[in-house]
């Protein structure tokens, strides 16, 4: 008998990062001393002015359905943000607001992909991109962007991957999972290639814009190459920028045709994102911005701590990322060794399983992000926990024979 579950679901897997987070939580609940470095969310609390705006929204009755793709005040705040921070001119009619950047990206793919359409995804990639493309009926085309090029896609690799069927390039800088950030020159090299292929659009996921560590400076495709403005969807959100992961507000700006199509999908699925969260996001974007440099400074310090400690672990090589709150160290030097438990480390999945079981440190295997043998650490946790975790990793690596 054929399964009752839709065939489309047989093509996708559940999020491996959520799986690791759940496994760590289970072990913790069972009394094991576990440090979770799997979850990709800031450990800070949402700034108070934002919380107060949400409370005021509740108390003044802003608790009803809103326009499907965002309240006018929020669209206006988003346009002002794009102008102020990215030098990009968008009208409110070119802006859509969704329940997290995740929904916006998903809807954008659902709204544009036909069977056979190809979407270029540089690897290592955020775990959801290929599965979202598959759910939308498209074909993910993974293009390797390895450690030799700083985990960045090169112009040659991009040119070589484009076919007549290519619809989108998904671009993410600073990146989850590597933290790699493209300089203006590196991005320009890619946008120059795209100028030769007018049928290819760019979906840029700028979620980690504000976690860019000096001297590195963030840049985004439509700003670097204004000629791509008419075929770029610029996606961003408040989750990482303002420690608002649970509020679920993301947004995008681009050509009206695509923005309208995204709203159509939303109108027949979730309708508007939470009215209260939208008012909180208005305050996040229009209110005081001091949370951003404060958190950036803390994350930069933690990056330096983690990179330095991991590079002292036998068999690990950890490049220094330009942004986000992740590192993506290579464990090539650990592959083929044997742990004290007797388990041979043949893959990065073996490495993370053994690390969790023997030292109680939860990280995510590189295989989940499309490039092995590596693992990802999210350093969005306290300095003390990070030091402890990195010491355990050093001890774990020293014990591999
Ligand atoms: C690269 C990237 N894009 C998008 C998202 C989605 O963020 P949200 O749905 O919370 O806005 C995340 C969250 O982990 C991410 O890492």
mmCIF file of C-alpha atoms and ligand atoms in Angstrom:
data_model
loop_
_atom_site.group_PDB
_atom_site.id
_atom_site.type_symbol
_atom_site.label_atom_id
_atom_site.label_comp_id
_atom_site.label_asym_id
_atom_site.label_seq_id
_atom_site.Cartn_x
_atom_site.Cartn_y
_atom_site.Cartn_z
ATOM 1 C CA UNK A 1 0.000 0.000 0.000
ATOM 2 C CA UNK A 2 1.351 3.402 -0.843
ATOM 3 C CA UNK A 3 1.992 5.696 2.071
ATOM 4 C CA UNK A 4 -0.709 8.089 3.254
ATOM 5 C CA UNK A 5 2.008 10.739 3.578
ATOM 6 C CA UNK A 6 2.674 12.943 0.547
ATOM 7 C CA UNK A 7 5.467 11.831 -1.756
ATOM 8 C CA UNK A 8 6.986 15.310 -1.645
ATOM 9 C CA UNK A 9 7.900 14.648 1.982
ATOM 10 C CA UNK A 10 9.947 11.587 1.092
ATOM 11 C CA UNK A 11 12.387 13.984 -0.573
ATOM 12 C CA UNK A 12 13.135 15.985 2.561
ATOM 13 C CA UNK A 13 14.575 15.350 5.999
ATOM 14 C CA UNK A 14 13.827 17.030 9.314
ATOM 15 C CA UNK A 15 16.225 19.817 10.318
ATOM 16 C CA UNK A 16 19.422 18.142 11.645
ATOM 17 C CA UNK A 17 20.280 21.166 13.777
ATOM 18 C CA UNK A 18 16.947 20.901 15.586
ATOM 19 C CA UNK A 19 17.642 17.156 16.005
ATOM 20 C CA UNK A 20 20.977 17.841 17.732
ATOM 21 C CA UNK A 21 19.390 20.458 19.982
ATOM 22 C CA UNK A 22 16.689 17.968 20.981
ATOM 23 C CA UNK A 23 19.218 15.171 21.637
ATOM 24 C CA UNK A 24 21.272 17.488 23.860
ATOM 25 C CA UNK A 25 18.124 18.540 25.746
ATOM 26 C CA UNK A 26 17.192 14.870 26.267
ATOM 27 C CA UNK A 27 20.620 13.997 27.674
ATOM 28 C CA UNK A 28 20.456 17.061 29.917
ATOM 29 C CA UNK A 29 17.015 16.062 31.189
ATOM 30 C CA UNK A 30 18.464 12.620 31.976
ATOM 31 C CA UNK A 31 20.994 14.330 34.249
ATOM 32 C CA UNK A 32 24.034 14.369 31.938
ATOM 33 C CA UNK A 33 26.320 17.402 31.991
ATOM 34 C CA UNK A 34 25.819 18.655 28.445
ATOM 35 C CA UNK A 35 26.939 21.861 26.744
ATOM 36 C CA UNK A 36 24.750 22.562 23.736
ATOM 37 C CA UNK A 37 26.524 24.373 20.897
ATOM 38 C CA UNK A 38 23.985 23.342 18.295
ATOM 39 C CA UNK A 39 21.303 26.017 18.346
ATOM 40 C CA UNK A 40 21.627 29.058 16.113
ATOM 41 C CA UNK A 41 20.175 31.744 18.310
ATOM 42 C CA UNK A 42 21.635 34.624 20.312
ATOM 43 C CA UNK A 43 21.773 33.893 24.040
ATOM 44 C CA UNK A 44 20.810 37.513 24.830
ATOM 45 C CA UNK A 45 17.373 38.594 25.949
ATOM 46 C CA UNK A 46 15.255 40.722 23.591
ATOM 47 C CA UNK A 47 16.008 44.412 24.376
ATOM 48 C CA UNK A 48 13.556 45.978 26.802
ATOM 49 C CA UNK A 49 12.310 48.756 24.521
ATOM 50 C CA UNK A 50 11.152 46.061 22.083
ATOM 51 C CA UNK A 51 9.356 44.095 24.791
ATOM 52 C CA UNK A 52 7.648 47.280 25.983
ATOM 53 C CA UNK A 53 6.430 48.012 22.460
ATOM 54 C CA UNK A 54 4.849 44.559 22.344
ATOM 55 C CA UNK A 55 3.167 45.059 25.710
ATOM 56 C CA UNK A 56 1.840 48.424 24.550
ATOM 57 C CA UNK A 57 0.508 46.762 21.375
ATOM 58 C CA UNK A 58 -1.389 44.202 23.434
ATOM 59 C CA UNK A 59 -2.781 46.830 25.784
ATOM 60 C CA UNK A 60 -3.921 49.105 22.994
ATOM 61 C CA UNK A 61 -5.801 46.274 21.291
ATOM 62 C CA UNK A 62 -3.482 45.682 18.350
ATOM 63 C CA UNK A 63 -4.463 42.054 18.605
ATOM 64 C CA UNK A 64 -6.488 41.525 15.438
ATOM 65 C CA UNK A 65 -5.756 40.249 11.932
ATOM 66 C CA UNK A 66 -3.535 42.616 10.008
ATOM 67 C CA UNK A 67 -2.767 43.011 6.321
ATOM 68 C CA UNK A 68 -1.561 39.572 5.172
ATOM 69 C CA UNK A 69 2.011 40.614 4.396
ATOM 70 C CA UNK A 70 2.595 43.207 7.090
ATOM 71 C CA UNK A 71 1.256 46.381 8.693
ATOM 72 C CA UNK A 72 2.021 49.659 6.878
ATOM 73 C CA UNK A 73 4.091 50.957 9.828
ATOM 74 C CA UNK A 74 6.386 47.946 9.666
ATOM 75 C CA UNK A 75 6.750 48.113 5.880
ATOM 76 C CA UNK A 76 7.685 51.772 6.262
ATOM 77 C CA UNK A 77 10.253 50.917 8.955
ATOM 78 C CA UNK A 78 11.709 48.209 6.693
ATOM 79 C CA UNK A 79 12.021 50.642 3.755
ATOM 80 C CA UNK A 80 13.794 53.102 6.062
ATOM 81 C CA UNK A 81 16.136 50.332 7.267
ATOM 82 C CA UNK A 82 17.075 49.361 3.701
ATOM 83 C CA UNK A 83 17.765 52.986 2.832
ATOM 84 C CA UNK A 84 19.708 53.754 6.029
ATOM 85 C CA UNK A 85 21.799 50.592 6.268
ATOM 86 C CA UNK A 86 22.078 49.320 2.709
ATOM 87 C CA UNK A 87 21.559 52.359 0.492
ATOM 88 C CA UNK A 88 18.652 50.522 -1.179
ATOM 89 C CA UNK A 89 15.448 52.253 -2.283
ATOM 90 C CA UNK A 90 12.329 50.144 -1.862
ATOM 91 C CA UNK A 91 8.675 51.208 -1.736
ATOM 92 C CA UNK A 92 6.300 49.588 0.793
ATOM 93 C CA UNK A 93 4.650 47.761 -2.138
ATOM 94 C CA UNK A 94 8.003 46.010 -2.717
ATOM 95 C CA UNK A 95 8.157 44.691 0.860
ATOM 96 C CA UNK A 96 6.696 41.545 2.420
ATOM 97 C CA UNK A 97 6.697 40.483 6.069
ATOM 98 C CA UNK A 98 6.448 36.854 7.155
ATOM 99 C CA UNK A 99 6.631 34.581 10.179
ATOM 100 C CA UNK A 100 10.428 34.556 10.298
ATOM 101 C CA UNK A 101 12.923 34.781 7.490
ATOM 102 C CA UNK A 102 12.356 31.047 7.125
ATOM 103 C CA UNK A 103 8.764 31.520 5.966
ATOM 104 C CA UNK A 104 9.739 34.327 3.607
ATOM 105 C CA UNK A 105 12.439 32.181 1.944
ATOM 106 C CA UNK A 106 10.094 29.197 1.728
ATOM 107 C CA UNK A 107 7.243 31.243 0.243
ATOM 108 C CA UNK A 108 9.580 32.898 -2.240
ATOM 109 C CA UNK A 109 10.666 29.476 -3.532
ATOM 110 C CA UNK A 110 7.079 28.170 -3.557
ATOM 111 C CA UNK A 111 6.029 31.273 -5.455
ATOM 112 C CA UNK A 112 8.635 30.999 -8.199
ATOM 113 C CA UNK A 113 9.737 27.403 -8.821
ATOM 114 C CA UNK A 114 8.389 25.101 -11.511
ATOM 115 C CA UNK A 115 9.407 21.429 -11.845
ATOM 116 C CA UNK A 116 12.908 21.242 -13.298
ATOM 117 C CA UNK A 117 13.928 24.725 -12.191
ATOM 118 C CA UNK A 118 17.396 24.719 -10.685
ATOM 119 C CA UNK A 119 18.502 26.650 -7.623
ATOM 120 C CA UNK A 120 22.216 27.123 -6.998
ATOM 121 C CA UNK A 121 23.185 26.589 -3.377
ATOM 122 C CA UNK A 122 26.820 27.102 -2.345
ATOM 123 C CA UNK A 123 27.961 24.456 0.177
ATOM 124 C CA UNK A 124 28.349 24.523 3.108
ATOM 125 C CA UNK A 125 24.764 25.803 3.210
ATOM 126 C CA UNK A 126 22.078 26.555 5.759
ATOM 127 C CA UNK A 127 20.333 23.204 6.232
ATOM 128 C CA UNK A 128 16.913 24.382 5.069
ATOM 129 C CA UNK A 129 17.768 25.647 1.576
ATOM 130 C CA UNK A 130 17.952 22.331 -0.328
ATOM 131 C CA UNK A 131 14.902 20.893 1.402
ATOM 132 C CA UNK A 132 12.842 24.028 0.793
ATOM 133 C CA UNK A 133 13.751 23.873 -2.897
ATOM 134 C CA UNK A 134 12.716 20.206 -3.004
ATOM 135 C CA UNK A 135 9.415 20.904 -1.255
ATOM 136 C CA UNK A 136 8.734 23.645 -3.788
ATOM 137 C CA UNK A 137 9.291 21.144 -6.600
ATOM 138 C CA UNK A 138 12.622 22.555 -7.808
ATOM 139 C CA UNK A 139 16.063 20.980 -8.080
ATOM 140 C CA UNK A 140 18.783 22.086 -5.683
ATOM 141 C CA UNK A 141 22.185 22.302 -7.382
ATOM 142 C CA UNK A 142 24.893 22.272 -4.757
ATOM 143 C CA UNK A 143 28.103 24.106 -5.674
ATOM 144 C CA UNK A 144 31.047 23.429 -3.410
ATOM 145 C CA UNK A 145 32.701 26.416 -1.750
ATOM 146 C CA UNK A 146 35.451 24.790 0.300
ATOM 147 C CA UNK A 147 37.914 25.866 2.942
ATOM 148 C CA UNK A 148 40.593 26.726 0.313
ATOM 149 C CA UNK A 149 38.439 29.657 -0.851
ATOM 150 C CA UNK A 150 37.407 30.662 2.662
ATOM 151 C CA UNK A 151 34.099 28.780 2.173
ATOM 152 C CA UNK A 152 33.190 31.304 -0.522
ATOM 153 C CA UNK A 153 31.820 30.618 -3.971
ATOM 154 C CA UNK A 154 34.209 31.690 -6.720
ATOM 155 C CA UNK A 155 33.222 33.376 -9.959
ATOM 156 C CA UNK A 156 34.470 30.359 -11.933
ATOM 157 C CA UNK A 157 32.462 27.882 -9.872
ATOM 158 C CA UNK A 158 29.344 30.040 -10.244
ATOM 159 C CA UNK A 159 29.791 30.385 -14.006
ATOM 160 C CA UNK A 160 30.325 26.645 -14.356
ATOM 161 C CA UNK A 161 27.154 25.791 -12.443
ATOM 162 C CA UNK A 162 24.701 28.000 -14.343
ATOM 163 C CA UNK A 163 22.488 26.247 -16.921
ATOM 164 C CA UNK A 164 19.502 27.465 -18.937
ATOM 165 C CA UNK A 165 17.340 26.028 -16.128
ATOM 166 C CA UNK A 166 18.963 28.017 -13.312
ATOM 167 C CA UNK A 167 16.372 30.255 -11.667
ATOM 168 C CA UNK A 168 17.971 31.440 -8.452
ATOM 169 C CA UNK A 169 21.320 31.693 -6.753
ATOM 170 C CA UNK A 170 20.850 31.568 -2.993
ATOM 171 C CA UNK A 171 23.470 33.802 -1.414
ATOM 172 C CA UNK A 172 24.129 33.972 2.340
ATOM 173 C CA UNK A 173 26.788 36.231 3.849
ATOM 174 C CA UNK A 174 27.837 36.191 6.639
ATOM 175 C CA UNK A 175 27.040 32.529 6.367
ATOM 176 C CA UNK A 176 25.424 29.925 8.500
ATOM 177 C CA UNK A 177 27.253 27.513 9.041
ATOM 178 C CA UNK A 178 30.742 28.893 8.283
ATOM 179 C CA UNK A 179 30.557 32.557 9.326
ATOM 180 C CA UNK A 180 32.218 33.418 5.993
ATOM 181 C CA UNK A 181 31.509 36.953 4.821
ATOM 182 C CA UNK A 182 32.087 38.053 1.213
ATOM 183 C CA UNK A 183 34.012 41.273 0.766
ATOM 184 C CA UNK A 184 32.672 43.808 -1.704
ATOM 185 C CA UNK A 185 35.276 42.671 -4.275
ATOM 186 C CA UNK A 186 34.410 38.998 -3.804
ATOM 187 C CA UNK A 187 30.710 39.710 -4.175
ATOM 188 C CA UNK A 188 31.321 41.956 -7.194
ATOM 189 C CA UNK A 189 33.099 39.043 -8.893
ATOM 190 C CA UNK A 190 29.896 37.013 -8.495
ATOM 191 C CA UNK A 191 27.517 39.780 -9.557
ATOM 192 C CA UNK A 192 29.697 40.348 -12.661
ATOM 193 C CA UNK A 193 29.064 36.735 -13.644
ATOM 194 C CA UNK A 194 25.326 37.143 -13.071
ATOM 195 C CA UNK A 195 25.253 40.135 -15.419
ATOM 196 C CA UNK A 196 26.051 37.654 -18.213
ATOM 197 C CA UNK A 197 23.009 35.509 -17.341
ATOM 198 C CA UNK A 198 19.865 37.664 -17.239
ATOM 199 C CA UNK A 199 17.622 34.668 -16.475
ATOM 200 C CA UNK A 200 19.252 34.045 -13.085
ATOM 201 C CA UNK A 201 17.879 35.834 -9.993
ATOM 202 C CA UNK A 202 19.527 36.236 -6.594
ATOM 203 C CA UNK A 203 17.864 35.373 -3.312
ATOM 204 C CA UNK A 204 20.145 36.954 -0.741
ATOM 205 C CA UNK A 205 19.738 35.874 2.874
ATOM 206 C CA UNK A 206 21.159 38.765 4.905
ATOM 207 C CA UNK A 207 20.060 37.456 8.276
ATOM 208 C CA UNK A 208 23.529 37.915 9.827
ATOM 209 C CA UNK A 209 24.131 41.389 8.415
ATOM 210 C CA UNK A 210 24.799 42.953 11.796
ATOM 211 C CA UNK A 211 27.177 40.256 12.964
ATOM 212 C CA UNK A 212 30.059 41.387 10.748
ATOM 213 C CA UNK A 213 33.371 41.803 12.542
ATOM 214 C CA UNK A 214 35.749 44.665 11.655
ATOM 215 C CA UNK A 215 37.678 45.051 9.479
ATOM 216 C CA UNK A 216 35.143 43.005 7.524
ATOM 217 C CA UNK A 217 32.193 45.072 6.241
ATOM 218 C CA UNK A 218 28.842 43.657 5.237
ATOM 219 C CA UNK A 219 27.550 44.190 1.690
ATOM 220 C CA UNK A 220 24.533 42.887 -0.250
ATOM 221 C CA UNK A 221 24.103 42.071 -3.970
ATOM 222 C CA UNK A 222 21.618 44.794 -5.048
ATOM 223 C CA UNK A 223 23.826 47.423 -3.419
ATOM 224 C CA UNK A 224 27.075 46.097 -4.904
ATOM 225 C CA UNK A 225 25.560 45.764 -8.390
ATOM 226 C CA UNK A 226 22.536 48.035 -8.877
ATOM 227 C CA UNK A 227 21.968 46.440 -12.297
ATOM 228 C CA UNK A 228 20.779 43.341 -10.407
ATOM 229 C CA UNK A 229 18.153 45.295 -8.439
ATOM 230 C CA UNK A 230 15.309 44.067 -10.689
ATOM 231 C CA UNK A 231 16.181 40.416 -10.128
ATOM 232 C CA UNK A 232 17.201 40.377 -6.498
ATOM 233 C CA UNK A 233 15.123 39.387 -3.496
ATOM 234 C CA UNK A 234 16.777 40.834 -0.403
ATOM 235 C CA UNK A 235 15.755 38.801 2.653
ATOM 236 C CA UNK A 236 16.420 39.854 6.226
ATOM 237 C CA UNK A 237 14.824 39.673 9.666
ATOM 238 C CA UNK A 238 14.908 40.668 13.294
ATOM 239 C CA UNK A 239 15.681 37.221 14.793
ATOM 240 C CA UNK A 240 19.472 37.429 14.887
ATOM 241 C CA UNK A 241 19.877 41.218 14.742
ATOM 242 C CA UNK A 242 17.780 41.944 17.852
ATOM 243 C CA UNK A 243 17.703 38.599 19.719
ATOM 244 C CA UNK A 244 14.095 38.033 18.620
ATOM 245 C CA UNK A 245 14.137 34.413 17.391
ATOM 246 C CA UNK A 246 10.893 33.496 19.158
ATOM 247 C CA UNK A 247 8.930 36.479 17.871
ATOM 248 C CA UNK A 248 9.020 35.151 14.294
ATOM 249 C CA UNK A 249 9.374 38.191 12.079
ATOM 250 C CA UNK A 250 11.318 38.156 8.816
ATOM 251 C CA UNK A 251 10.970 40.267 5.713
ATOM 252 C CA UNK A 252 12.076 40.691 2.124
ATOM 253 C CA UNK A 253 12.132 43.356 -0.545
ATOM 254 C CA UNK A 254 12.248 42.963 -4.299
ATOM 255 C CA UNK A 255 10.269 43.265 -7.510
ATOM 256 C CA UNK A 256 6.523 43.722 -6.889
ATOM 257 C CA UNK A 257 5.640 40.715 -9.028
ATOM 258 C CA UNK A 258 7.440 38.366 -6.626
ATOM 259 C CA UNK A 259 6.295 40.230 -3.509
ATOM 260 C CA UNK A 260 2.647 39.892 -4.614
ATOM 261 C CA UNK A 261 3.091 36.180 -5.335
ATOM 262 C CA UNK A 262 4.538 35.642 -1.841
ATOM 263 C CA UNK A 263 1.535 37.445 -0.315
ATOM 264 C CA UNK A 264 -0.820 35.235 -2.327
ATOM 265 C CA UNK A 265 0.691 32.097 -0.774
ATOM 266 C CA UNK A 266 0.619 33.633 2.675
ATOM 267 C CA UNK A 267 -3.028 34.647 2.215
ATOM 268 C CA UNK A 268 -3.967 30.998 1.689
ATOM 269 C CA UNK A 269 -1.763 29.563 4.420
ATOM 270 C CA UNK A 270 -0.779 31.451 7.580
ATOM 271 C CA UNK A 271 -2.166 34.951 6.867
ATOM 272 C CA UNK A 272 -0.393 37.729 8.764
ATOM 273 C CA UNK A 273 2.544 37.214 11.106
ATOM 274 C CA UNK A 274 1.623 37.902 14.751
ATOM 275 C CA UNK A 275 0.315 41.463 15.090
ATOM 276 C CA UNK A 276 2.122 41.898 18.406
ATOM 277 C CA UNK A 277 5.446 40.730 16.989
ATOM 278 C CA UNK A 278 5.030 43.117 14.075
ATOM 279 C CA UNK A 279 4.695 46.078 16.459
ATOM 280 C CA UNK A 280 7.734 44.840 18.356
ATOM 281 C CA UNK A 281 9.656 44.717 15.055
ATOM 282 C CA UNK A 282 8.639 48.323 14.283
ATOM 283 C CA UNK A 283 10.318 49.348 17.544
ATOM 284 C CA UNK A 284 13.347 47.132 16.832
ATOM 285 C CA UNK A 285 13.940 48.855 13.480
ATOM 286 C CA UNK A 286 12.958 52.419 14.427
ATOM 287 C CA UNK A 287 14.066 52.537 18.081
ATOM 288 C CA UNK A 288 17.520 52.756 19.693
ATOM 289 C CA UNK A 289 20.076 50.529 17.955
ATOM 290 C CA UNK A 290 22.595 50.085 20.781
ATOM 291 C CA UNK A 291 21.926 46.332 21.118
ATOM 292 C CA UNK A 292 23.586 45.763 17.733
ATOM 293 C CA UNK A 293 27.145 47.007 18.482
ATOM 294 C CA UNK A 294 26.932 45.623 22.011
ATOM 295 C CA UNK A 295 26.125 42.090 20.838
ATOM 296 C CA UNK A 296 28.594 42.319 17.949
ATOM 297 C CA UNK A 297 31.416 43.096 20.341
ATOM 298 C CA UNK A 298 30.553 40.161 22.585
ATOM 299 C CA UNK A 299 30.278 37.757 19.649
ATOM 300 C CA UNK A 300 33.565 38.930 18.177
ATOM 301 C CA UNK A 301 35.331 38.287 21.480
ATOM 302 C CA UNK A 302 33.790 34.819 21.677
ATOM 303 C CA UNK A 303 34.797 34.071 18.085
ATOM 304 C CA UNK A 304 38.403 34.856 18.944
ATOM 305 C CA UNK A 305 38.262 32.678 22.051
ATOM 306 C CA UNK A 306 36.761 29.689 20.241
ATOM 307 C CA UNK A 307 39.034 29.911 17.179
ATOM 308 C CA UNK A 308 42.108 30.112 19.360
ATOM 309 C CA UNK A 309 41.128 27.211 21.627
ATOM 310 C CA UNK A 310 40.037 24.950 18.752
ATOM 311 C CA UNK A 311 43.296 25.525 16.921
ATOM 312 C CA UNK A 312 45.051 24.116 19.980
ATOM 313 C CA UNK A 313 43.115 20.843 19.657
ATOM 314 C CA UNK A 314 45.005 17.999 17.941
ATOM 315 C CA UNK A 315 43.716 17.273 14.446
ATOM 316 C CA UNK A 316 41.460 20.352 14.241
ATOM 317 C CA UNK A 317 41.998 23.317 11.971
ATOM 318 C CA UNK A 318 39.658 26.264 12.554
ATOM 319 C CA UNK A 319 39.600 29.179 10.093
ATOM 320 C CA UNK A 320 38.666 32.642 11.453
ATOM 321 C CA UNK A 321 35.221 33.644 10.178
ATOM 322 C CA UNK A 322 34.238 37.217 9.257
ATOM 323 C CA UNK A 323 30.835 37.150 10.925
ATOM 324 C CA UNK A 324 27.683 35.412 12.258
ATOM 325 C CA UNK A 325 28.110 33.325 15.423
ATOM 326 C CA UNK A 326 29.446 30.091 13.987
ATOM 327 C CA UNK A 327 32.791 28.464 13.368
ATOM 328 C CA UNK A 328 33.273 25.559 10.962
ATOM 329 C CA UNK A 329 36.485 23.730 11.838
ATOM 330 C CA UNK A 330 37.982 20.948 9.763
ATOM 331 C CA UNK A 331 38.510 17.601 11.471
ATOM 332 C CA UNK A 332 40.451 16.053 8.597
ATOM 333 C CA UNK A 333 43.242 15.384 11.121
ATOM 334 C CA UNK A 334 40.946 13.273 13.319
ATOM 335 C CA UNK A 335 39.476 11.033 10.631
ATOM 336 C CA UNK A 336 40.740 7.450 10.830
ATOM 337 C CA UNK A 337 41.626 7.685 14.529
ATOM 338 C CA UNK A 338 40.043 5.652 17.306
ATOM 339 C CA UNK A 339 38.315 6.986 20.423
ATOM 340 C CA UNK A 340 38.932 5.489 23.906
ATOM 341 C CA UNK A 341 35.488 3.827 23.591
ATOM 342 C CA UNK A 342 36.904 1.784 20.707
ATOM 343 C CA UNK A 343 34.803 3.595 18.076
ATOM 344 C CA UNK A 344 36.693 4.505 14.931
ATOM 345 C CA UNK A 345 36.103 8.083 13.706
ATOM 346 C CA UNK A 346 35.372 7.598 10.019
ATOM 347 C CA UNK A 347 33.021 10.505 9.384
ATOM 348 C CA UNK A 348 32.149 13.839 10.953
ATOM 349 C CA UNK A 349 28.934 12.234 12.154
ATOM 350 C CA UNK A 350 31.025 9.655 14.099
ATOM 351 C CA UNK A 351 33.041 12.535 15.533
ATOM 352 C CA UNK A 352 30.046 14.511 16.829
ATOM 353 C CA UNK A 353 28.285 11.418 18.176
ATOM 354 C CA UNK A 354 31.382 10.327 20.080
ATOM 355 C CA UNK A 355 32.026 13.892 21.298
ATOM 356 C CA UNK A 356 28.496 14.157 22.668
ATOM 357 C CA UNK A 357 28.572 10.752 24.321
ATOM 358 C CA UNK A 358 32.031 10.976 25.834
ATOM 359 C CA UNK A 359 32.387 14.686 26.659
ATOM 360 C CA UNK A 360 28.823 15.970 26.604
ATOM 361 C CA UNK A 361 29.465 18.617 23.947
ATOM 362 C CA UNK A 362 26.708 18.956 21.327
ATOM 363 C CA UNK A 363 27.791 20.239 17.911
ATOM 364 C CA UNK A 364 26.473 19.560 14.383
ATOM 365 C CA UNK A 365 28.286 17.421 11.797
ATOM 366 C CA UNK A 366 29.431 19.060 8.561
ATOM 367 C CA UNK A 367 27.500 16.472 6.532
ATOM 368 C CA UNK A 368 24.305 18.270 7.562
ATOM 369 C CA UNK A 369 25.540 21.392 5.784
ATOM 370 C CA UNK A 370 26.868 19.648 2.690
ATOM 371 C CA UNK A 371 30.621 19.687 3.363
ATOM 372 C CA UNK A 372 32.654 17.089 5.291
ATOM 373 C CA UNK A 373 34.692 16.431 7.361
ATOM 374 C CA UNK A 374 33.843 19.477 9.455
ATOM 375 C CA UNK A 375 31.559 20.398 12.323
ATOM 376 C CA UNK A 376 29.709 23.544 13.266
ATOM 377 C CA UNK A 377 29.838 25.274 16.601
ATOM 378 C CA UNK A 378 27.356 27.985 17.442
ATOM 379 C CA UNK A 379 29.182 30.229 19.931
ATOM 380 C CA UNK A 380 26.025 32.085 20.954
ATOM 381 C CA UNK A 381 26.457 31.019 24.558
ATOM 382 C CA UNK A 382 28.363 32.234 27.624
ATOM 383 C CA UNK A 383 32.151 32.621 27.636
ATOM 384 C CA UNK A 384 32.369 30.168 30.533
ATOM 385 C CA UNK A 385 30.395 27.490 28.673
ATOM 386 C CA UNK A 386 32.500 28.052 25.553
ATOM 387 C CA UNK A 387 35.775 27.726 27.445
ATOM 388 C CA UNK A 388 34.547 24.583 29.125
ATOM 389 C CA UNK A 389 33.323 23.116 25.821
ATOM 390 C CA UNK A 390 36.555 23.913 23.978
ATOM 391 C CA UNK A 391 38.629 22.369 26.779
ATOM 392 C CA UNK A 392 36.527 19.237 26.513
ATOM 393 C CA UNK A 393 37.057 19.182 22.728
ATOM 394 C CA UNK A 394 40.824 19.520 23.266
ATOM 395 C CA UNK A 395 40.735 16.630 25.746
ATOM 396 C CA UNK A 396 38.599 14.564 23.354
ATOM 397 C CA UNK A 397 41.007 15.129 20.453
ATOM 398 C CA UNK A 398 44.061 14.402 22.595
ATOM 399 C CA UNK A 399 42.544 11.023 23.514
ATOM 400 C CA UNK A 400 42.046 9.963 19.883
ATOM 401 C CA UNK A 401 44.679 7.459 18.823
HETATM 402 C C1 LIG B 1 21.003 31.595 7.268
HETATM 403 C C2 LIG B 1 19.683 31.673 7.939
HETATM 404 N N1 LIG B 1 18.634 32.107 7.241
HETATM 405 C C3 LIG B 1 17.427 32.198 7.796
HETATM 406 C C4 LIG B 1 17.192 31.834 9.097
HETATM 407 C C5 LIG B 1 15.794 31.943 9.629
HETATM 408 O O1 LIG B 1 15.624 32.877 10.617
HETATM 409 P P1 LIG B 1 14.201 33.276 11.157
HETATM 410 O O2 LIG B 1 13.186 32.395 10.546
HETATM 411 O O3 LIG B 1 14.279 33.113 12.642
HETATM 412 O O4 LIG B 1 13.998 34.703 10.756
HETATM 413 C C6 LIG B 1 18.248 31.352 9.861
HETATM 414 C C7 LIG B 1 18.024 30.884 11.246
HETATM 415 O O5 LIG B 1 18.702 30.046 11.768
HETATM 416 C C8 LIG B 1 19.529 31.278 9.267
HETATM 417 O O6 LIG B 1 20.582 30.831 9.956
#
